[in-house]
Amino acid sequence: MNYKESETTEFKKSTSELKEAIISISAILNKHCRGEAYFGIKNDGTVIGQDIGKDTLRYVSRAISENIEPKIYPKVEEKRINNKTCAKVIFEGKDAPYFAFGRAYMRVADEDRQISARELEHLIIKKHKDELRWDNEICPKAKLSDISAKKLKAFIKIAGLKYGKVSASLAKLKLLYGKKLLNAAVILFAQRPQDFFPNAKLRCAVFARADTSYIIDRKEFEGDIFYLIEKAQEYILENIHIGMRIEGLRRIDVPEIDKEAFREAIINAFCHRDYREYDSVNIAIFKDRVEIRSPGLLYGGLTIKKITTEMVSERRNELIAELFHRIHIVERWGRGIALILSKEPAAIFKEVGKHFIVVFKRKSASGEEKNTPRTVEKTVEKTVEKILGLIKENPKITQQEIMKQTGLTRRGVEWNLRKLRREGVLRRIGPDKGGRWEVLSKRKS
């Protein structure tokens, strides 16, 4: 009878392959936490037997214990298979990642593959999952007086719970450790979360082209997660094209990107982002696309392929996700990606650097919805009018001062000034330093 190797079973023809066996044992432990190894069986399953002396079993057991970290203590025994003597090793361990001779391996089918840095990170996170959760940590400087009772009451009401004192309500939501506030309580319900977390922030920008060379508008928002989610949604709606359709006697506004799709992407960005990263969630609106950028790569060993084909999810911030679920912002089943793709099938998901990015194609850029109002151009007009207003108030205003007043980058200011000069609306009198601006005429709308 022949035997077959698997993800939990390894064959070696003799103890001369003990080093390779130790690597296989560590790989199996990292994948399945338990398994078996045999000496005296070839890798094709042919039983050839193994000479076992009085110290053989002890030697095998000691070699395994000494060369795998964290240490394991396998059971090594003599076994008769097909009337031949073999050595059988039974091992288990729940302390992954395991290292053999200083390196970590993972079992894939019947082979042992060295673990990548990302896979190793996943194993370490899995091992210390509860201890490493940011939302479950104590916020040492925050006090109950920092919590907004108004925000908390509003949440409790939507969740269908009964409101008591601030402390009682927070305890009911599992947002206290003893009398200490957890990070989740502060980022969600503090009057000013940004006083404790500088990354309790949303950055938004509109760009004139398909790259970041010229910025038209830029805004930053600070506050709790619920506030930032709404501001992100408002900013996108203000700066993409809005079409319309008629239903009966009613006019229905239709954004060029489905509202449910980008709202879901925004919610996911704040729910699953890595709050240990200093960066904020960013909304970038380009001529041809909208990008929602979230600090932190996919969590729990997930890949782009897995989230788009298998529709599975892993929660980096379990407590925040649970609170979102209480008010029906997210579902426990993790249907967010499926919802996005059902509404916007051309949506792209990618990882760049330390960011997870959702990209929505703008229909107006590809010639679809040609008759929609051009809201990006409206944003340009507002920015230009603001610049002209500043110049009228102070003809000697510097580019630095315009940058400060409008939130534009230097390139953005230069681009707008050049545009106004080309249109004959603005001219420069005197040198760059010490000169002044003159508004020549009104702009044509």
GROMACS .gro file of C-alpha atoms in nm:
model
  445
    1MET     CA    1   0.000   0.000   0.000
    2ASN     CA    2   0.136   0.343  -0.097
    3TYR     CA    3   0.086   0.656   0.108
    4LYS     CA    4   0.056   1.017  -0.004
    5GLU     CA    5   0.196   1.344   0.129
    6SER     CA    6  -0.041   1.629   0.208
    7GLU     CA    7  -0.048   1.971   0.370
    8THR     CA    8  -0.031   1.802   0.713
    9THR     CA    9   0.179   1.493   0.635
   10GLU     CA   10   0.546   1.481   0.536
   11PHE     CA   11   0.757   1.179   0.424
   12LYS     CA   12   1.135   1.144   0.443
   13LYS     CA   13   1.324   0.839   0.328
   14SER     CA   14   1.557   0.849   0.631
   15THR     CA   15   1.691   1.065   0.912
   16SER     CA   16   1.960   1.184   0.668
   17GLU     CA   17   1.687   1.430   0.564
   18LEU     CA   18   1.621   1.545   0.918
   19LYS     CA   19   1.696   1.914   0.842
   20GLU     CA   20   1.444   1.915   0.556
   21ALA     CA   21   1.192   1.741   0.783
   22ILE     CA   22   1.233   2.010   1.049
   23ILE     CA   23   1.161   2.280   0.787
   24SER     CA   24   0.850   2.088   0.680
   25ILE     CA   25   0.731   2.056   1.040
   26SER     CA   26   0.762   2.432   1.095
   27ALA     CA   27   0.580   2.499   0.766
   28ILE     CA   28   0.292   2.269   0.862
   29LEU     CA   29   0.268   2.429   1.206
   30ASN     CA   30   0.243   2.775   1.050
   31LYS     CA   31  -0.044   2.660   0.828
   32HIS     CA   32  -0.234   2.398   1.028
   33CYS     CA   33  -0.095   2.397   1.387
   34ARG     CA   34  -0.053   2.015   1.381
   35GLY     CA   35   0.066   1.733   1.160
   36GLU     CA   36   0.274   1.416   1.116
   37ALA     CA   37   0.612   1.333   0.966
   38TYR     CA   38   0.752   0.989   0.881
   39PHE     CA   39   1.107   0.865   0.833
   40GLY     CA   40   1.127   0.554   0.619
   41ILE     CA   41   0.883   0.654   0.347
   42LYS     CA   42   0.990   0.809   0.016
   43ASN     CA   43   0.813   1.123  -0.101
   44ASP     CA   44   0.623   0.920  -0.361
   45GLY     CA   45   0.467   0.718  -0.078
   46THR     CA   46   0.681   0.404  -0.112
   47VAL     CA   47   0.760   0.253   0.230
   48ILE     CA   48   1.128   0.156   0.249
   49GLY     CA   49   1.180   0.150   0.625
   50GLN     CA   50   1.423   0.325   0.861
   51ASP     CA   51   1.696   0.176   1.078
   52ILE     CA   52   1.615   0.275   1.434
   53GLY     CA   53   1.886   0.242   1.697
   54LYS     CA   54   1.848   0.294   2.069
   55ASP     CA   55   1.910   0.671   2.040
   56THR     CA   56   1.739   0.740   1.707
   57LEU     CA   57   1.405   0.853   1.843
   58ARG     CA   58   1.565   1.069   2.112
   59TYR     CA   59   1.799   1.223   1.851
   60VAL     CA   60   1.506   1.314   1.622
   61SER     CA   61   1.302   1.461   1.908
   62ARG     CA   62   1.593   1.671   2.036
   63ALA     CA   63   1.683   1.801   1.688
   64ILE     CA   64   1.326   1.916   1.631
   65SER     CA   65   1.302   2.089   1.971
   66GLU     CA   66   1.641   2.260   1.934
   67ASN     CA   67   1.592   2.392   1.580
   68ILE     CA   68   1.232   2.519   1.583
   69GLU     CA   69   1.137   2.841   1.761
   70PRO     CA   70   0.915   2.874   1.959
   71LYS     CA   71   1.006   2.532   2.093
   72ILE     CA   72   0.780   2.234   2.043
   73TYR     CA   73   0.802   1.891   2.203
   74PRO     CA   74   0.695   1.630   1.949
   75LYS     CA   75   0.598   1.272   2.015
   76VAL     CA   76   0.840   1.043   1.829
   77GLU     CA   77   0.764   0.670   1.812
   78GLU     CA   78   0.852   0.355   1.624
   79LYS     CA   79   0.584   0.246   1.379
   80ARG     CA   80   0.541  -0.068   1.168
   81ILE     CA   81   0.410   0.017   0.819
   82ASN     CA   82   0.382  -0.249   0.545
   83ASN     CA   83   0.594  -0.478   0.764
   84LYS     CA   84   0.875  -0.222   0.771
   85THR     CA   85   1.002  -0.018   1.065
   86CYS     CA   86   0.954   0.358   1.039
   87ALA     CA   87   0.980   0.656   1.274
   88LYS     CA   88   0.662   0.858   1.320
   89VAL     CA   89   0.663   1.217   1.450
   90ILE     CA   90   0.340   1.369   1.584
   91PHE     CA   91   0.360   1.742   1.649
   92GLU     CA   92   0.135   2.037   1.728
   93GLY     CA   93   0.161   2.398   1.835
   94LYS     CA   94  -0.055   2.711   1.847
   95ASP     CA   95   0.221   2.967   1.885
   96ALA     CA   96   0.283   3.060   1.517
   97PRO     CA   97   0.490   3.193   1.355
   98TYR     CA   98   0.738   2.907   1.392
   99PHE     CA   99   1.093   2.943   1.262
  100ALA     CA  100   1.320   2.658   1.147
  101PHE     CA  101   1.690   2.743   1.151
  102GLY     CA  102   1.598   3.112   1.179
  103ARG     CA  103   1.357   3.122   0.885
  104ALA     CA  104   0.978   3.097   0.858
  105TYR     CA  105   0.806   2.867   0.609
  106MET     CA  106   0.449   2.796   0.501
  107ARG     CA  107   0.303   2.467   0.377
  108VAL     CA  108   0.152   2.492   0.029
  109ALA     CA  109   0.012   2.155  -0.091
  110ASP     CA  110   0.303   1.919  -0.017
  111GLU     CA  111   0.578   2.181  -0.051
  112ASP     CA  112   0.742   2.422   0.192
  113ARG     CA  113   0.767   2.783   0.079
  114GLN     CA  114   0.957   3.053   0.264
  115ILE     CA  115   0.714   3.308   0.407
  116SER     CA  116   0.706   3.660   0.265
  117ALA     CA  117   0.736   3.964   0.491
  118ARG     CA  118   0.364   4.033   0.453
  119GLU     CA  119   0.262   3.675   0.537
  120LEU     CA  120   0.487   3.688   0.842
  121GLU     CA  121   0.325   4.014   0.949
  122HIS     CA  122  -0.017   3.849   0.912
  123LEU     CA  123   0.086   3.555   1.133
  124ILE     CA  124   0.218   3.790   1.402
  125ILE     CA  125  -0.099   4.003   1.389
  126LYS     CA  126  -0.314   3.689   1.409
  127LYS     CA  127  -0.116   3.570   1.712
  128HIS     CA  128  -0.158   3.901   1.894
  129LYS     CA  129  -0.488   4.004   1.738
  130ASP     CA  130  -0.663   4.128   2.051
  131GLU     CA  131  -0.354   4.294   2.197
  132LEU     CA  132  -0.274   4.480   1.874
  133ARG     CA  133  -0.621   4.620   1.806
  134TRP     CA  134  -0.595   4.998   1.805
  135ASP     CA  135  -0.963   5.063   1.873
  136ASN     CA  136  -0.953   4.841   2.183
  137GLU     CA  137  -0.660   5.025   2.346
  138ILE     CA  138  -0.695   5.275   2.629
  139CYS     CA  139  -0.666   5.643   2.536
  140PRO     CA  140  -0.458   5.752   2.838
  141LYS     CA  141  -0.513   6.129   2.819
  142ALA     CA  142  -0.888   6.125   2.751
  143LYS     CA  143  -1.147   6.180   3.025
  144LEU     CA  144  -1.522   6.131   3.042
  145SER     CA  145  -1.561   6.510   3.024
  146ASP     CA  146  -1.407   6.496   2.674
  147ILE     CA  147  -1.700   6.291   2.547
  148SER     CA  148  -1.988   6.473   2.377
  149ALA     CA  149  -2.313   6.367   2.545
  150LYS     CA  150  -2.501   6.502   2.241
  151LYS     CA  151  -2.313   6.274   1.999
  152LEU     CA  152  -2.351   5.976   2.229
  153LYS     CA  153  -2.726   6.032   2.279
  154ALA     CA  154  -2.780   6.056   1.902
  155PHE     CA  155  -2.598   5.727   1.848
  156ILE     CA  156  -2.783   5.550   2.131
  157LYS     CA  157  -3.115   5.662   1.988
  158ILE     CA  158  -3.036   5.530   1.638
  159ALA     CA  159  -2.907   5.204   1.787
  160GLY     CA  160  -3.239   5.158   1.969
  161LEU     CA  161  -3.081   5.153   2.314
  162LYS     CA  162  -3.174   5.333   2.632
  163TYR     CA  163  -2.954   5.629   2.726
  164GLY     CA  164  -2.822   5.661   3.081
  165LYS     CA  165  -2.526   5.862   3.202
  166VAL     CA  166  -2.228   5.903   2.969
  167SER     CA  167  -2.028   5.641   3.160
  168ALA     CA  168  -2.315   5.390   3.167
  169SER     CA  169  -2.382   5.434   2.796
  170LEU     CA  170  -2.016   5.390   2.707
  171ALA     CA  171  -1.995   5.081   2.925
  172LYS     CA  172  -2.302   4.937   2.749
  173LEU     CA  173  -2.120   4.985   2.418
  174LYS     CA  174  -1.802   4.822   2.561
  175LEU     CA  175  -1.607   5.145   2.518
  176LEU     CA  176  -1.462   5.154   2.869
  177TYR     CA  177  -1.185   4.954   3.034
  178GLY     CA  178  -1.264   5.006   3.399
  179LYS     CA  179  -1.306   5.382   3.407
  180LYS     CA  180  -1.069   5.446   3.117
  181LEU     CA  181  -1.187   5.546   2.770
  182LEU     CA  182  -1.090   5.327   2.477
  183ASN     CA  183  -0.961   5.479   2.153
  184ALA     CA  184  -1.287   5.386   1.977
  185ALA     CA  185  -1.488   5.596   2.225
  186VAL     CA  186  -1.271   5.900   2.160
  187ILE     CA  187  -1.253   5.877   1.779
  188LEU     CA  188  -1.632   5.833   1.761
  189PHE     CA  189  -1.776   6.044   2.041
  190ALA     CA  190  -1.520   6.296   2.170
  191GLN     CA  191  -1.602   6.664   2.132
  192ARG     CA  192  -1.264   6.710   1.961
  193PRO     CA  193  -1.106   6.375   1.866
  194GLN     CA  194  -0.830   6.564   1.684
  195ASP     CA  195  -0.694   6.681   2.020
  196PHE     CA  196  -0.598   6.319   2.089
  197PHE     CA  197  -0.546   6.182   1.738
  198PRO     CA  198  -0.392   6.418   1.479
  199ASN     CA  199  -0.505   6.174   1.207
  200ALA     CA  200  -0.876   6.221   1.296
  201LYS     CA  201  -0.883   6.408   0.970
  202LEU     CA  202  -1.010   6.403   0.612
  203ARG     CA  203  -0.815   6.561   0.326
  204CYS     CA  204  -0.993   6.642   0.001
  205ALA     CA  205  -0.871   6.791  -0.325
  206VAL     CA  206  -0.987   6.854  -0.681
  207PHE     CA  207  -0.727   6.841  -0.958
  208ALA     CA  208  -0.753   7.003  -1.301
  209ARG     CA  209  -0.604   6.708  -1.485
  210ALA     CA  210  -0.562   6.334  -1.455
  211ASP     CA  211  -0.254   6.389  -1.235
  212THR     CA  212  -0.174   6.602  -0.930
  213SER     CA  213   0.020   6.876  -1.111
  214TYR     CA  214  -0.252   7.143  -1.079
  215ILE     CA  215  -0.483   7.166  -0.780
  216ILE     CA  216  -0.812   7.352  -0.815
  217ASP     CA  217  -0.953   7.315  -0.466
  218ARG     CA  218  -0.837   7.174  -0.135
  219LYS     CA  219  -1.013   7.129   0.197
  220GLU     CA  220  -0.937   6.958   0.526
  221PHE     CA  221  -1.185   6.848   0.790
  222GLU     CA  222  -1.125   6.738   1.149
  223GLY     CA  223  -1.361   6.561   1.386
  224ASP     CA  224  -1.523   6.231   1.472
  225ILE     CA  225  -1.557   5.951   1.218
  226PHE     CA  226  -1.930   6.002   1.156
  227TYR     CA  227  -1.874   6.371   1.078
  228LEU     CA  228  -1.583   6.293   0.844
  229ILE     CA  229  -1.785   6.030   0.655
  230GLU     CA  230  -2.059   6.284   0.583
  231LYS     CA  231  -1.808   6.552   0.480
  232ALA     CA  232  -1.634   6.310   0.242
  233GLN     CA  233  -1.966   6.226   0.080
  234GLU     CA  234  -2.065   6.595   0.050
  235TYR     CA  235  -1.730   6.688  -0.103
  236ILE     CA  236  -1.758   6.424  -0.376
  237LEU     CA  237  -2.116   6.526  -0.458
  238GLU     CA  238  -2.013   6.892  -0.479
  239ASN     CA  239  -1.734   6.817  -0.725
  240ILE     CA  240  -1.863   6.554  -0.965
  241HIS     CA  241  -2.122   6.592  -1.238
  242ILE     CA  242  -2.486   6.556  -1.145
  243GLY     CA  243  -2.726   6.450  -1.417
  244MET     CA  244  -3.099   6.396  -1.393
  245ARG     CA  245  -3.381   6.167  -1.489
  246ILE     CA  246  -3.756   6.220  -1.479
  247GLU     CA  247  -3.981   5.989  -1.278
  248GLY     CA  248  -4.341   6.092  -1.329
  249LEU     CA  249  -4.350   6.461  -1.244
  250ARG     CA  250  -4.032   6.451  -1.036
  251ARG     CA  251  -3.677   6.533  -1.134
  252ILE     CA  252  -3.427   6.290  -0.980
  253ASP     CA  253  -3.061   6.394  -0.947
  254VAL     CA  254  -2.822   6.124  -1.074
  255PRO     CA  255  -2.451   6.160  -0.984
  256GLU     CA  256  -2.205   6.033  -1.247
  257ILE     CA  257  -2.074   5.792  -0.981
  258ASP     CA  258  -2.333   5.595  -0.789
  259LYS     CA  259  -2.386   5.752  -0.447
  260GLU     CA  260  -2.427   5.420  -0.265
  261ALA     CA  261  -2.104   5.290  -0.414
  262PHE     CA  262  -1.880   5.577  -0.312
  263ARG     CA  263  -2.050   5.610   0.027
  264GLU     CA  264  -1.972   5.243   0.095
  265ALA     CA  265  -1.610   5.299  -0.007
  266ILE     CA  266  -1.588   5.599   0.228
  267ILE     CA  267  -1.737   5.402   0.518
  268ASN     CA  268  -1.493   5.116   0.455
  269ALA     CA  269  -1.204   5.361   0.445
  270PHE     CA  270  -1.280   5.492   0.795
  271CYS     CA  271  -1.393   5.158   0.939
  272HIS     CA  272  -1.097   4.949   0.824
  273ARG     CA  273  -0.814   5.202   0.804
  274ASP     CA  274  -0.497   5.161   1.012
  275TYR     CA  275  -0.524   5.430   1.279
  276ARG     CA  276  -0.163   5.370   1.382
  277GLU     CA  277  -0.061   5.534   1.055
  278TYR     CA  278  -0.032   5.911   1.088
  279ASP     CA  279  -0.191   5.983   0.748
  280SER     CA  280  -0.558   6.067   0.700
  281VAL     CA  281  -0.826   5.931   0.468
  282ASN     CA  282  -0.789   6.122   0.140
  283ILE     CA  283  -1.041   6.203  -0.135
  284ALA     CA  284  -0.877   6.291  -0.469
  285ILE     CA  285  -1.103   6.407  -0.753
  286PHE     CA  286  -0.935   6.403  -1.094
  287LYS     CA  287  -1.064   6.490  -1.439
  288ASP     CA  288  -1.119   6.122  -1.521
  289ARG     CA  289  -1.167   5.950  -1.183
  290VAL     CA  290  -1.230   5.976  -0.810
  291GLU     CA  291  -0.996   5.803  -0.565
  292ILE     CA  292  -1.071   5.719  -0.201
  293ARG     CA  293  -0.743   5.648  -0.025
  294SER     CA  294  -0.723   5.479   0.312
  295PRO     CA  295  -0.406   5.434   0.522
  296GLY     CA  296  -0.332   5.066   0.579
  297LEU     CA  297  -0.319   4.770   0.342
  298LEU     CA  298  -0.573   4.488   0.341
  299TYR     CA  299  -0.590   4.312   0.675
  300GLY     CA  300  -0.589   3.949   0.786
  301GLY     CA  301  -0.412   3.799   0.486
  302LEU     CA  302  -0.670   3.929   0.238
  303THR     CA  303  -0.575   4.011  -0.121
  304ILE     CA  304  -0.744   4.213  -0.394
  305LYS     CA  305  -0.839   3.886  -0.566
  306LYS     CA  306  -0.998   3.745  -0.250
  307ILE     CA  307  -1.209   4.052  -0.172
  308THR     CA  308  -1.336   4.083  -0.531
  309THR     CA  309  -1.399   3.714  -0.609
  310GLU     CA  310  -1.466   3.547  -0.276
  311MET     CA  311  -1.632   3.852  -0.115
  312VAL     CA  312  -1.476   3.795   0.229
  313SER     CA  313  -1.373   4.055   0.483
  314GLU     CA  314  -1.148   4.083   0.787
  315ARG     CA  315  -1.199   4.356   1.045
  316ARG     CA  316  -0.893   4.550   1.154
  317ASN     CA  317  -1.102   4.760   1.396
  318GLU     CA  318  -1.349   4.510   1.538
  319LEU     CA  319  -1.499   4.747   1.794
  320ILE     CA  320  -1.554   5.031   1.545
  321ALA     CA  321  -1.705   4.787   1.295
  322GLU     CA  322  -1.942   4.652   1.560
  323LEU     CA  323  -2.060   5.003   1.645
  324PHE     CA  324  -2.113   5.079   1.276
  325HIS     CA  325  -2.320   4.762   1.255
  326ARG     CA  326  -2.537   4.871   1.550
  327ILE     CA  327  -2.662   5.168   1.349
  328HIS     CA  328  -2.675   4.971   1.023
  329ILE     CA  329  -2.385   5.149   0.853
  330VAL     CA  330  -2.210   4.816   0.784
  331GLU     CA  331  -2.320   4.454   0.782
  332ARG     CA  332  -2.153   4.170   0.968
  333TRP     CA  333  -2.141   3.973   0.642
  334GLY     CA  334  -1.895   4.220   0.487
  335ARG     CA  335  -2.095   4.282   0.168
  336GLY     CA  336  -1.932   4.621   0.104
  337ILE     CA  337  -1.717   4.520  -0.194
  338ALA     CA  338  -2.008   4.331  -0.353
  339LEU     CA  339  -2.230   4.639  -0.314
  340ILE     CA  340  -1.969   4.867  -0.472
  341LEU     CA  341  -1.921   4.635  -0.769
  342SER     CA  342  -2.294   4.588  -0.815
  343LYS     CA  343  -2.337   4.965  -0.847
  344GLU     CA  344  -2.007   5.048  -1.019
  345PRO     CA  345  -1.872   4.735  -1.197
  346ALA     CA  346  -1.572   4.929  -1.331
  347ALA     CA  347  -1.449   5.022  -0.981
  348ILE     CA  348  -1.083   4.936  -0.923
  349PHE     CA  349  -0.927   4.825  -0.594
  350LYS     CA  350  -0.552   4.853  -0.546
  351GLU     CA  351  -0.275   4.880  -0.289
  352VAL     CA  352  -0.007   5.145  -0.333
  353GLY     CA  353   0.264   5.192  -0.072
  354LYS     CA  354   0.079   5.176   0.260
  355HIS     CA  355  -0.259   5.276   0.115
  356PHE     CA  356  -0.566   5.085   0.002
  357ILE     CA  357  -0.730   5.277  -0.282
  358VAL     CA  358  -1.073   5.254  -0.443
  359VAL     CA  359  -1.091   5.413  -0.788
  360PHE     CA  360  -1.418   5.517  -0.954
  361LYS     CA  361  -1.415   5.605  -1.323
  362ARG     CA  362  -1.591   5.934  -1.402
  363LYS     CA  363  -1.853   5.878  -1.671
  364SER     CA  364  -1.824   6.236  -1.799
  365ALA     CA  365  -1.456   6.177  -1.880
  366SER     CA  366  -1.543   5.895  -2.120
  367GLY     CA  367  -1.815   6.090  -2.298
  368GLU     CA  368  -2.107   5.940  -2.107
  369GLU     CA  369  -2.374   6.174  -1.970
  370LYS     CA  370  -2.266   6.460  -2.198
  371ASN     CA  371  -2.542   6.697  -2.090
  372THR     CA  372  -2.473   6.694  -1.715
  373PRO     CA  373  -2.399   7.021  -1.528
  374ARG     CA  374  -2.023   7.063  -1.493
  375THR     CA  375  -1.976   7.089  -1.118
  376VAL     CA  376  -1.595   7.070  -1.132
  377GLU     CA  377  -1.601   7.379  -1.351
  378LYS     CA  378  -1.823   7.539  -1.087
  379THR     CA  379  -1.552   7.466  -0.832
  380VAL     CA  380  -1.297   7.631  -1.065
  381GLU     CA  381  -1.522   7.937  -1.097
  382LYS     CA  382  -1.562   7.969  -0.721
  383THR     CA  383  -1.185   7.945  -0.674
  384VAL     CA  384  -1.115   8.202  -0.945
  385GLU     CA  385  -1.373   8.444  -0.804
  386LYS     CA  386  -1.216   8.410  -0.462
  387ILE     CA  387  -0.872   8.491  -0.605
  388LEU     CA  388  -1.008   8.797  -0.788
  389GLY     CA  389  -1.182   8.912  -0.471
  390LEU     CA  390  -0.858   8.888  -0.275
  391ILE     CA  391  -0.673   9.085  -0.544
  392LYS     CA  392  -0.938   9.360  -0.548
  393GLU     CA  393  -0.908   9.392  -0.169
  394ASN     CA  394  -0.528   9.398  -0.183
  395PRO     CA  395  -0.366   9.451  -0.527
  396LYS     CA  396  -0.023   9.389  -0.372
  397ILE     CA  397  -0.121   9.048  -0.235
  398THR     CA  398   0.151   8.784  -0.272
  399GLN     CA  399   0.116   8.432  -0.406
  400GLN     CA  400   0.198   8.306  -0.057
  401GLU     CA  401  -0.095   8.500   0.087
  402ILE     CA  402  -0.328   8.370  -0.187
  403MET     CA  403  -0.215   8.014  -0.105
  404LYS     CA  404  -0.297   8.071   0.260
  405GLN     CA  405  -0.640   8.225   0.191
  406THR     CA  406  -0.754   7.971  -0.069
  407GLY     CA  407  -0.584   7.649   0.045
  408LEU     CA  408  -0.429   7.607  -0.301
  409THR     CA  409  -0.075   7.487  -0.361
  410ARG     CA  410   0.177   7.721  -0.524
  411ARG     CA  411   0.124   7.540  -0.855
  412GLY     CA  412  -0.251   7.582  -0.818
  413VAL     CA  413  -0.219   7.957  -0.760
  414GLU     CA  414   0.021   7.997  -1.053
  415TRP     CA  415  -0.213   7.798  -1.281
  416ASN     CA  416  -0.513   8.018  -1.194
  417LEU     CA  417  -0.317   8.343  -1.230
  418ARG     CA  418  -0.182   8.240  -1.571
  419LYS     CA  419  -0.536   8.147  -1.680
  420LEU     CA  420  -0.672   8.488  -1.575
  421ARG     CA  421  -0.389   8.670  -1.755
  422ARG     CA  422  -0.448   8.470  -2.074
  423GLU     CA  423  -0.818   8.562  -2.058
  424GLY     CA  424  -0.728   8.932  -2.031
  425VAL     CA  425  -0.893   8.965  -1.691
  426LEU     CA  426  -0.575   9.028  -1.492
  427ARG     CA  427  -0.238   9.188  -1.550
  428ARG     CA  428   0.078   9.239  -1.349
  429ILE     CA  429   0.218   9.590  -1.307
  430GLY     CA  430   0.578   9.614  -1.194
  431PRO     CA  431   0.818   9.340  -1.088
  432ASP     CA  432   0.724   9.017  -0.911
  433LYS     CA  433   0.853   9.165  -0.587
  434GLY     CA  434   0.708   9.505  -0.509
  435GLY     CA  435   0.463   9.516  -0.799
  436ARG     CA  436   0.086   9.489  -0.795
  437TRP     CA  437  -0.207   9.323  -0.973
  438GLU     CA  438  -0.476   9.500  -1.172
  439VAL     CA  439  -0.819   9.351  -1.251
  440LEU     CA  440  -0.904   9.466  -1.606
  441SER     CA  441  -1.254   9.335  -1.664
  442LYS     CA  442  -1.528   9.106  -1.543
  443ARG     CA  443  -1.504   8.740  -1.638
  444LYS     CA  444  -1.753   8.599  -1.885
  445SER     CA  445  -1.971   8.339  -1.719
   0.00000   0.00000   0.00000
